[in-house]
Amino acid sequence: MDKFDLIVIGGGPGGYLAAERAGHAGKKVLLFEKRSLGGVCLNEGCIPSKALLNSAKHYEHALHSDVFGVSCQNVTIDQKAVVARKAKVVKTLVSGVRSKMRANGVKVVMEEAAIKGKDANGFLVEAAGVTYAADNLIIATGSSNVVPPLPGLRENLGGFVLTNREILDLQEIPGKLVVIGGGVIGLEMACYYAAVGAKVTVVEMLDHIAGATDREISTMLQKDLEKKGITFMLGHKVEGVEPGKVLVCAPDGSKLSVEADKVLLSIGRRANCAGIGLENIGVEFDRGITTDTLCRTNVPGVYAIGDVNGHHMLAHTAYREAEVAISNLLGKQDMVRYHANPSVIYTQPELGSVGKTEEECQAKGIDYEVQKLPMVYSGRFVAENEGADGLCKVLVDKKKRNILGVHLIGSYAGEIIWGAAQMIEMQLRVTDARQIIFPHPTVSEIIRETLWEFPD
Ligand code: NAI
């Protein structure tokens, strides 16, 4: 039987990075992936959606270039070409992951694997009828779309009803697209399809979009997207689909139907805990595999990282968890600190947030102070945007004066936010953070300007 130091199940951002780091450290590593290296992020999530959104950005720039002194005629978008470029991007990056595995001596087996038990050889994992053993296991099996048992949903899945997988491969722009769920996936895809000409309606059962995002920021985003032609039906719950329509329950209990050529189902994701044999070695799980801040499960030698532990379903969280799991496996001290974990929504305008929101501070009874500035206080923002608005919001602990949260809406928000995450991670107070020199002119300076709004 082939014996390894580490077996990693799942080749998404968490799994492949863990394998790479362990291989780099000289460990004998085996990585299983049943679909495609790179997982959801690279193949049907983060990366392909950014390729599409970037095409929409070029299209919109070309359509509205006159204000910048550039004239473009006969501007069109070719959906097939957009999707073909997206496929090329994905292929390049997947092959990059493959090269990294090779460079770090990781053995990759493209099969579905399941844990069979444990004996004197270590943890036993089976794939395609072959059993492998390892001293340590990392479970990085990710998450799947939630498909609720609503009438018509399952029957139409992959055809009339699409998930994040199929929506990225549509060869034609639908006339009417109904998006179920105004969360991250729903908003990004609504933004793309509205930009390229679809009539988009987002049905969201809560009274706001963008989940736990700071409410003032998500309201600004909603207004911006409405200006771009997206219709929001807030407080409306989807109850089923029928050919050509989505059945909805309004806040007053009345029943409506919304016409659709295609439907995107984006109401959240669920950790992939089933079918991997967790019960064969006694790994505890509920909505996700139970882990601590060292990414350890209840079984010594077994770690769970990424979406499958259900902490934060974000690729960058998975990366950090991969590093922490490997550090611990190598006997080094390391832990994940989830409080300074940034999140980005790649809509146009873009959102970047980290730390506590006002709503969270209020719910937890935290005594906070807030300052905000419109993005137009940034010279670069004004130079590069016409008629756009945006906001920077900074929350500070009233007594300790350390930064609790930073929330941005506007260009480059996703690229800037890591700096704010660092301020929170380093527990900087307003006076400390003010000493940081920001490059000029950049949109990032808006954070510095907002910090100076606080009293000394
Ligand atoms: P989500 O949890 O972000 O949003 C789902 C939304 O659907 C919620 O607002 C919920 O209230 C609503 N909903 C649920 N049932 C409904 C019903 N019957 N009718 C109407 N509305 C309903 O989930 P989403 O957008 O599917 O994203 C899944 C995961 O992927 C998230 O954890 C997200 O963090 C991750 N992701 C992250 C991205 C990023 O970082 N930029 C991009 C895309 C996904």
Short mmCIF file of C-alpha atoms and ligand atoms in Angstrom, two decimals, residues 40 45-46 49-50 143-146 148 150 153 164 179-188 202-206 208-212 233 235-240 248 265-270 307 312-316 342-347 351, ligand 1:
data_model
loop_
_atom_site.label_atom_id
_atom_site.label_comp_id
_atom_site.label_asym_id
_atom_site.label_seq_id
_atom_site.Cartn_x
_atom_site.Cartn_y
_atom_site.Cartn_z
CA VAL A 40 -15.22 25.94 -7.53
CA GLY A 45 -16.71 30.71 -9.12
CA CYS A 46 -14.33 33.53 -8.26
CA SER A 49 -17.04 35.39 -12.82
CA LYS A 50 -14.28 38.02 -12.70
CA SER A 143 -19.39 23.29 -0.64
CA SER A 144 -22.32 22.86 -3.04
CA ASN A 145 -25.26 24.98 -4.07
CA VAL A 146 -28.30 24.79 -1.88
CA PRO A 148 -34.30 23.73 -1.82
CA LEU A 150 -39.36 23.84 -4.03
CA LEU A 153 -36.58 23.66 -9.12
CA ASN A 164 -23.25 29.40 -10.60
CA VAL A 179 -32.02 35.85 -9.88
CA ILE A 180 -33.19 34.03 -6.77
CA GLY A 181 -31.18 35.37 -3.82
CA GLY A 182 -29.60 38.82 -3.53
CA GLY A 183 -26.36 37.53 -1.99
CA VAL A 184 -22.86 37.61 -3.41
CA ILE A 185 -23.31 35.27 -6.38
CA GLY A 186 -26.72 36.71 -7.25
CA LEU A 187 -25.48 40.31 -7.23
CA GLU A 188 -22.32 39.67 -9.24
CA VAL A 202 -33.44 39.93 -8.17
CA VAL A 203 -35.86 38.25 -5.76
CA GLU A 204 -34.59 38.38 -2.17
CA MET A 205 -36.51 37.23 0.87
CA LEU A 206 -34.77 39.60 3.30
CA HIS A 208 -31.96 44.08 2.10
CA ILE A 209 -29.38 42.76 -0.34
CA ALA A 210 -25.77 41.59 0.21
CA GLY A 211 -26.33 39.64 3.42
CA ALA A 212 -24.29 40.85 6.37
CA MET A 233 -38.03 42.49 -5.12
CA GLY A 235 -38.97 40.73 1.21
CA HIS A 236 -40.19 38.36 -1.52
CA LYS A 237 -39.75 34.63 -1.10
CA VAL A 238 -39.48 32.30 -4.05
CA GLU A 239 -41.83 29.33 -3.71
CA GLY A 240 -41.23 27.51 -6.98
CA VAL A 248 -43.06 34.40 -5.54
CA LEU A 265 -30.53 29.97 -8.21
CA SER A 266 -28.09 31.53 -5.73
CA ILE A 267 -29.51 31.12 -2.24
CA GLY A 268 -26.37 29.95 -0.51
CA ARG A 269 -24.02 27.00 -0.28
CA ARG A 270 -23.76 23.97 1.98
CA ASP A 307 -15.90 25.84 2.82
CA HIS A 312 -16.36 31.66 6.08
CA MET A 313 -17.10 30.34 2.61
CA LEU A 314 -14.39 32.38 0.94
CA ALA A 315 -11.39 31.22 -1.07
CA HIS A 316 -8.99 33.52 0.77
CA PRO A 342 -11.94 40.90 4.34
CA SER A 343 -14.78 40.34 1.90
CA VAL A 344 -15.31 41.75 -1.55
CA ILE A 345 -18.32 41.88 -3.85
CA TYR A 346 -17.18 42.44 -7.41
CA THR A 347 -20.20 44.37 -8.57
CA LEU A 351 -17.61 46.59 -2.30
P1 NAI B 1 -25.51 34.07 -0.05
O1 NAI B 1 -25.66 33.38 1.23
O2 NAI B 1 -24.48 35.13 -0.23
O3 NAI B 1 -26.93 34.75 -0.46
C1 NAI B 1 -28.11 33.99 -0.60
C2 NAI B 1 -29.31 34.92 -0.49
O4 NAI B 1 -30.48 34.18 -0.88
C3 NAI B 1 -29.57 35.42 0.91
O5 NAI B 1 -29.62 36.82 0.89
C4 NAI B 1 -30.92 34.78 1.28
O6 NAI B 1 -31.70 35.62 2.10
C5 NAI B 1 -31.57 34.60 -0.08
N1 NAI B 1 -32.62 33.56 -0.15
C6 NAI B 1 -32.58 32.30 0.40
N2 NAI B 1 -33.73 31.63 0.11
C7 NAI B 1 -34.50 32.44 -0.66
C8 NAI B 1 -35.78 32.31 -1.30
N3 NAI B 1 -36.50 31.18 -1.23
N4 NAI B 1 -36.27 33.36 -1.99
C9 NAI B 1 -35.55 34.51 -2.09
N5 NAI B 1 -34.33 34.69 -1.52
C10 NAI B 1 -33.79 33.67 -0.83
O7 NAI B 1 -25.32 32.92 -1.13
P2 NAI B 1 -24.72 32.90 -2.61
O8 NAI B 1 -24.89 34.23 -3.26
O9 NAI B 1 -25.33 31.72 -3.24
O10 NAI B 1 -23.17 32.70 -2.38
C11 NAI B 1 -22.71 31.48 -1.81
C12 NAI B 1 -21.34 31.60 -1.19
O11 NAI B 1 -20.36 31.89 -2.16
C13 NAI B 1 -21.29 32.68 -0.15
O12 NAI B 1 -20.87 32.08 1.05
C14 NAI B 1 -20.27 33.65 -0.66
O13 NAI B 1 -19.45 34.11 0.39
C15 NAI B 1 -19.47 32.86 -1.69
N6 NAI B 1 -19.08 33.76 -2.78
C16 NAI B 1 -18.18 34.74 -2.55
C17 NAI B 1 -17.86 35.63 -3.54
C18 NAI B 1 -16.93 36.74 -3.25
O14 NAI B 1 -16.24 36.71 -2.25
N7 NAI B 1 -16.87 37.78 -4.08
C19 NAI B 1 -18.42 35.53 -4.89
C20 NAI B 1 -19.40 34.48 -5.00
C21 NAI B 1 -19.67 33.63 -3.98
#
